[in-house]
Structures are given as C-alpha cells and as structure tokens.
PDB file of C-alpha atoms in Angstrom:
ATOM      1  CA  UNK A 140     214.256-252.419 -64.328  1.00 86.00           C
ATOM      2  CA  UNK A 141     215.345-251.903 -61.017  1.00 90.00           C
ATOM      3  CA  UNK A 142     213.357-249.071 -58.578  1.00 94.00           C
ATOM      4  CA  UNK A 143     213.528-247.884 -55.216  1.00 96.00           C
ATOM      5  CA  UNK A 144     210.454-246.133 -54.047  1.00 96.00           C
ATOM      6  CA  UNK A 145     210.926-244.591 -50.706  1.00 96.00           C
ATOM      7  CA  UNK A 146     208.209-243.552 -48.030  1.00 96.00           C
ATOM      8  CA  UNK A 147     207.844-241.987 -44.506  1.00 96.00           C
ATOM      9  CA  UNK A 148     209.621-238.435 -44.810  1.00 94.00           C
ATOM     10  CA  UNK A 149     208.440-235.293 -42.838  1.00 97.00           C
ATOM     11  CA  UNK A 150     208.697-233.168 -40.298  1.00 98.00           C
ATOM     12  CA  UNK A 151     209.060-234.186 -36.708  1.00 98.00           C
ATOM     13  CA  UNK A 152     209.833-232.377 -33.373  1.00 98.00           C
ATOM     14  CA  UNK A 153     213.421-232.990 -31.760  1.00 98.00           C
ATOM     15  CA  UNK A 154     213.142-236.233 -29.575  1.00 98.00           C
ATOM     16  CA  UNK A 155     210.615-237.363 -32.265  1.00 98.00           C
ATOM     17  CA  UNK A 156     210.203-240.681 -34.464  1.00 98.00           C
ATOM     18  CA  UNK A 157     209.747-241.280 -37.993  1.00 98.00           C
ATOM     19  CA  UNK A 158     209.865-244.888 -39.689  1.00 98.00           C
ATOM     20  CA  UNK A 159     210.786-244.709 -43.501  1.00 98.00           C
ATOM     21  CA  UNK A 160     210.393-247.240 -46.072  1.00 98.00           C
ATOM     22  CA  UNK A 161     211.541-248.723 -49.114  1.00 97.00           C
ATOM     23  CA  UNK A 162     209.768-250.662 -51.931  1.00 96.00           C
ATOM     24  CA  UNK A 163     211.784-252.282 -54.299  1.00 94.00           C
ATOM     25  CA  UNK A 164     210.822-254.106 -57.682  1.00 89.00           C
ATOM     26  CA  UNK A 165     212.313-255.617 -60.415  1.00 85.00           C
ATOM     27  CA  UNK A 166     215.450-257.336 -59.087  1.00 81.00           C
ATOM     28  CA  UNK A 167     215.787-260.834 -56.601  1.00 81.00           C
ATOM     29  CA  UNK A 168     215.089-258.466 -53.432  1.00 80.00           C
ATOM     30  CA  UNK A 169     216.786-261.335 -51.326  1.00 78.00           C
ATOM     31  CA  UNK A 170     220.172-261.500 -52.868  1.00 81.00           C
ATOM     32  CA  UNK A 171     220.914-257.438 -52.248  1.00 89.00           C
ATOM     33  CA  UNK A 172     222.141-255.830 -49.685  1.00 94.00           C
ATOM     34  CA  UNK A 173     220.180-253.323 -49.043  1.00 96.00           C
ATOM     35  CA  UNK A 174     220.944-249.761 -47.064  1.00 97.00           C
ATOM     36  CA  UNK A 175     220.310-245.907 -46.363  1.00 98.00           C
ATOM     37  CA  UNK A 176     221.951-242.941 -47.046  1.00 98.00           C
ATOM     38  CA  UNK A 177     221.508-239.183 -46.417  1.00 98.00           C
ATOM     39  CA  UNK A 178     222.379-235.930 -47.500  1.00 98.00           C
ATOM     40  CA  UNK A 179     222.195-232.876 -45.785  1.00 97.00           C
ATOM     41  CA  UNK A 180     222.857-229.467 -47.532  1.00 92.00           C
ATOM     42  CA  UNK A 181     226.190-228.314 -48.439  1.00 94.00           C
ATOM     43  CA  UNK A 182     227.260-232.129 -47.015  1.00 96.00           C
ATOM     44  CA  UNK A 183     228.487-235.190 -48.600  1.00 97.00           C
ATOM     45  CA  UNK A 184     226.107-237.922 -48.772  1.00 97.00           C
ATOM     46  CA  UNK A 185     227.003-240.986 -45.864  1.00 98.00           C
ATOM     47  CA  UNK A 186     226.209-243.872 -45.158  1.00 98.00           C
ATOM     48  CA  UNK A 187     223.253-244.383 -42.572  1.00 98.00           C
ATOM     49  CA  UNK A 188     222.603-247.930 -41.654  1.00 98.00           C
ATOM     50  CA  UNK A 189     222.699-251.304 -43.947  1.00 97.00           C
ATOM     51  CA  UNK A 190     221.821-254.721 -43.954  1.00 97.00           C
ATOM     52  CA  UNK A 191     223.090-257.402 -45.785  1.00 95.00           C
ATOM     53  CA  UNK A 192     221.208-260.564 -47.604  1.00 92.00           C
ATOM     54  CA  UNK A 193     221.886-262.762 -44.415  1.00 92.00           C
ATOM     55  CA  UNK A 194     220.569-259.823 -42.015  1.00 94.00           C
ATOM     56  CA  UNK A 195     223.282-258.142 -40.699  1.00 97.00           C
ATOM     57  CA  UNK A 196     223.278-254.963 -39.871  1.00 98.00           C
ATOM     58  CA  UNK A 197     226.006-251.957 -39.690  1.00 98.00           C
ATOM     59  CA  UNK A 198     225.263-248.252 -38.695  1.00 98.00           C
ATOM     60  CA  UNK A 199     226.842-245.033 -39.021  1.00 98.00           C
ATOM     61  CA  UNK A 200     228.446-243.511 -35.310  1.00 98.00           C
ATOM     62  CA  UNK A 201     225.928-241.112 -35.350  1.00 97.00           C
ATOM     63  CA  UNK A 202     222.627-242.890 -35.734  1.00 98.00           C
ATOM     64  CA  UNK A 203     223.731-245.967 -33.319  1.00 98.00           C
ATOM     65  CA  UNK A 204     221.041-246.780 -30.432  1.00 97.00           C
ATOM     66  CA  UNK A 205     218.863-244.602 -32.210  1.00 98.00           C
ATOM     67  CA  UNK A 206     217.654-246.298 -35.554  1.00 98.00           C
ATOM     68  CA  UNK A 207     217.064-249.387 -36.519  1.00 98.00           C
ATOM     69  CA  UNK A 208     217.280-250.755 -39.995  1.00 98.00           C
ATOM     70  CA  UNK A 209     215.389-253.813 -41.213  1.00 97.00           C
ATOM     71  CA  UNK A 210     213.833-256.247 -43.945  1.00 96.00           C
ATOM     72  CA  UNK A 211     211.397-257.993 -45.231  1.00 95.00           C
ATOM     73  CA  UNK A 212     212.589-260.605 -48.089  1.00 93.00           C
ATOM     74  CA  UNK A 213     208.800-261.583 -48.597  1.00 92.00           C
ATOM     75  CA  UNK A 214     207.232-258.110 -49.074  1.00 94.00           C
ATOM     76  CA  UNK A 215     210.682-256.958 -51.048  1.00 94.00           C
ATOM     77  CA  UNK A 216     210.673-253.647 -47.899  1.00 96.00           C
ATOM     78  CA  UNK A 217     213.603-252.103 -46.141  1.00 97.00           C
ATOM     79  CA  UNK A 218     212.250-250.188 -43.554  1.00 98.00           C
ATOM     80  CA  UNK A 219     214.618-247.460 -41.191  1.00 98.00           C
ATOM     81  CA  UNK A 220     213.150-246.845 -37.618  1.00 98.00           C
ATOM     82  CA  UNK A 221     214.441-243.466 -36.398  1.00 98.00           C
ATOM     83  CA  UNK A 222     213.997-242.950 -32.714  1.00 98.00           C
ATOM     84  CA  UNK A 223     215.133-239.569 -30.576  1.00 98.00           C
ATOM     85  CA  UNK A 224     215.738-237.719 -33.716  1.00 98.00           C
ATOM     86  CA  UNK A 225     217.954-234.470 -33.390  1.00 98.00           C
ATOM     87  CA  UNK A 226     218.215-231.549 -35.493  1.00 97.00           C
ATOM     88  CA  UNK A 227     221.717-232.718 -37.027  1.00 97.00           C
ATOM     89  CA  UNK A 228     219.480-235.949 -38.644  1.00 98.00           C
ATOM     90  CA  UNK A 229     217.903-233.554 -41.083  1.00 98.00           C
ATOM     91  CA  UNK A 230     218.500-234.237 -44.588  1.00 98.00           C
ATOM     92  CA  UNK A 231     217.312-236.409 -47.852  1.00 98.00           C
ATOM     93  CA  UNK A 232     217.201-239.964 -47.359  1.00 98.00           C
ATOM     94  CA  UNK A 233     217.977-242.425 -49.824  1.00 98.00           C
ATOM     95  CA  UNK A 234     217.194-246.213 -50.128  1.00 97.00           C
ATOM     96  CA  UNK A 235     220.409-247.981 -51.823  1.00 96.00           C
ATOM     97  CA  UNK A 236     220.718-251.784 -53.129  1.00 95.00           C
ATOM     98  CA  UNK A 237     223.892-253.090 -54.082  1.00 92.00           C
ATOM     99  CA  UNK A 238     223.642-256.372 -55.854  1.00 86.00           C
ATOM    100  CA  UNK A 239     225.500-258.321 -58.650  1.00 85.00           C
ATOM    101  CA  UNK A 240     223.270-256.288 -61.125  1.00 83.00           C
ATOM    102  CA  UNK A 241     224.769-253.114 -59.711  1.00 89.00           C
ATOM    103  CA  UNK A 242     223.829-250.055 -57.642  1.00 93.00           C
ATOM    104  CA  UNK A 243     220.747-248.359 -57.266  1.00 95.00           C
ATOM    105  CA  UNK A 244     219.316-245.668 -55.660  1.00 97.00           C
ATOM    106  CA  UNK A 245     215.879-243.913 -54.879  1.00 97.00           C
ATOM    107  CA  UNK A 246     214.561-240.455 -55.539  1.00 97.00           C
ATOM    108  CA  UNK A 247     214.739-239.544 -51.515  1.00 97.00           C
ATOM    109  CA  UNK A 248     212.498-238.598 -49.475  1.00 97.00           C
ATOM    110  CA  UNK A 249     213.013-235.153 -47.154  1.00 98.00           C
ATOM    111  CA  UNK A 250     213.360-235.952 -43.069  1.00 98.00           C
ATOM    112  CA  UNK A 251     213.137-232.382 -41.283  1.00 98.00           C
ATOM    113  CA  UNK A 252     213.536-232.187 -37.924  1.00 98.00           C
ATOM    114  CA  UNK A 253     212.701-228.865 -36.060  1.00 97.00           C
ATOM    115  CA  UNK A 254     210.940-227.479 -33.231  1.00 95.00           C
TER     116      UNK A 254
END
C-alpha cells in the first residue's frame, strides 16, 4: 500500500522560507516520478514543481527561482525548498507520485503565508 506522508507546513512571514517534505512507503520510490501540488481556496489544484526518476525537474511559472524541488532515492524523500514566499503561495500542499502502479497523493499539509 502506497502512502505519502507530508511534513514542513506553517506559517511564515512574506519573504520567508519553509522546506516541506515527503515520505513515501510501499512502492519502488526510484521508478516514480515524484511532484507537488497546491490548492488554494476557491482555486483549482496546480501543479507546483516535479521531478522525474532520472532527476529532472519542471516548475510551475509562478514558483520558478524561488523553490526548489528534490530527491532522495535512498531515504525514499521528496523534499520542496520554498524561498521568498509571497502571500499568493498560500494554500494546501500535496506530495504526488505517478508510477506504473498509478497515482497517489498525500493528505496535505497547510503553507500560510502572512504578515
């Protein structure tokens, strides 16, 4: 059984950094692509940042030069580095994997960011 366990959420000041991460267990961590979403209220949930098996990376407009997304095959971690965060980058994130099992998704976790 496939699960995503995220980590890192809270509240940070505009111009702030949080780092969130992502545990995953019971799938081949190394053959999935692995990514983040978020959702913001009354918004459609898009596509943050991903990385694929053989590292590459691809992020959303809004988040380039600003976040970072990255992996660790041996620990089974996708971690999202979130630098000079701005109001607009409130919402739930979500940790996705997209493999040849299928798609997955974690519970969220809450990023607020507010003076």
């Amino acid at each position: 059984q496939v699960q995503l366990v995220e980590s890192g959420g809270g509240l940070v000041q505009p111009g702030g950094s949080l780092r969130l991460s992502c545990a995953a267990s019971g799938s081949n961590f190394r053959i999935n692509n692995m990514g983040w979403y978020r959702q913001a209220p009354g918004k459609e949930r898009e596509l943050v940042a991903l990385i694929t098996t053989s590292g590459n990376t691809r992020y959303a407009d809004s988040v380039q030069g600003r976040f970072i997304i990255s992996r660790d095959n041996a620990k089974n971690t996708v971690d999202l580095q979130m630098n000079s965060l701005k109001a607009e980058d409130t919402a739930v994130y979500y940790c996705n994997q997209v493999g040849i099992t299928g798609t997955y998704w974690g519970q969220g976790t809450q990023v607020t960011v507010s003076s």
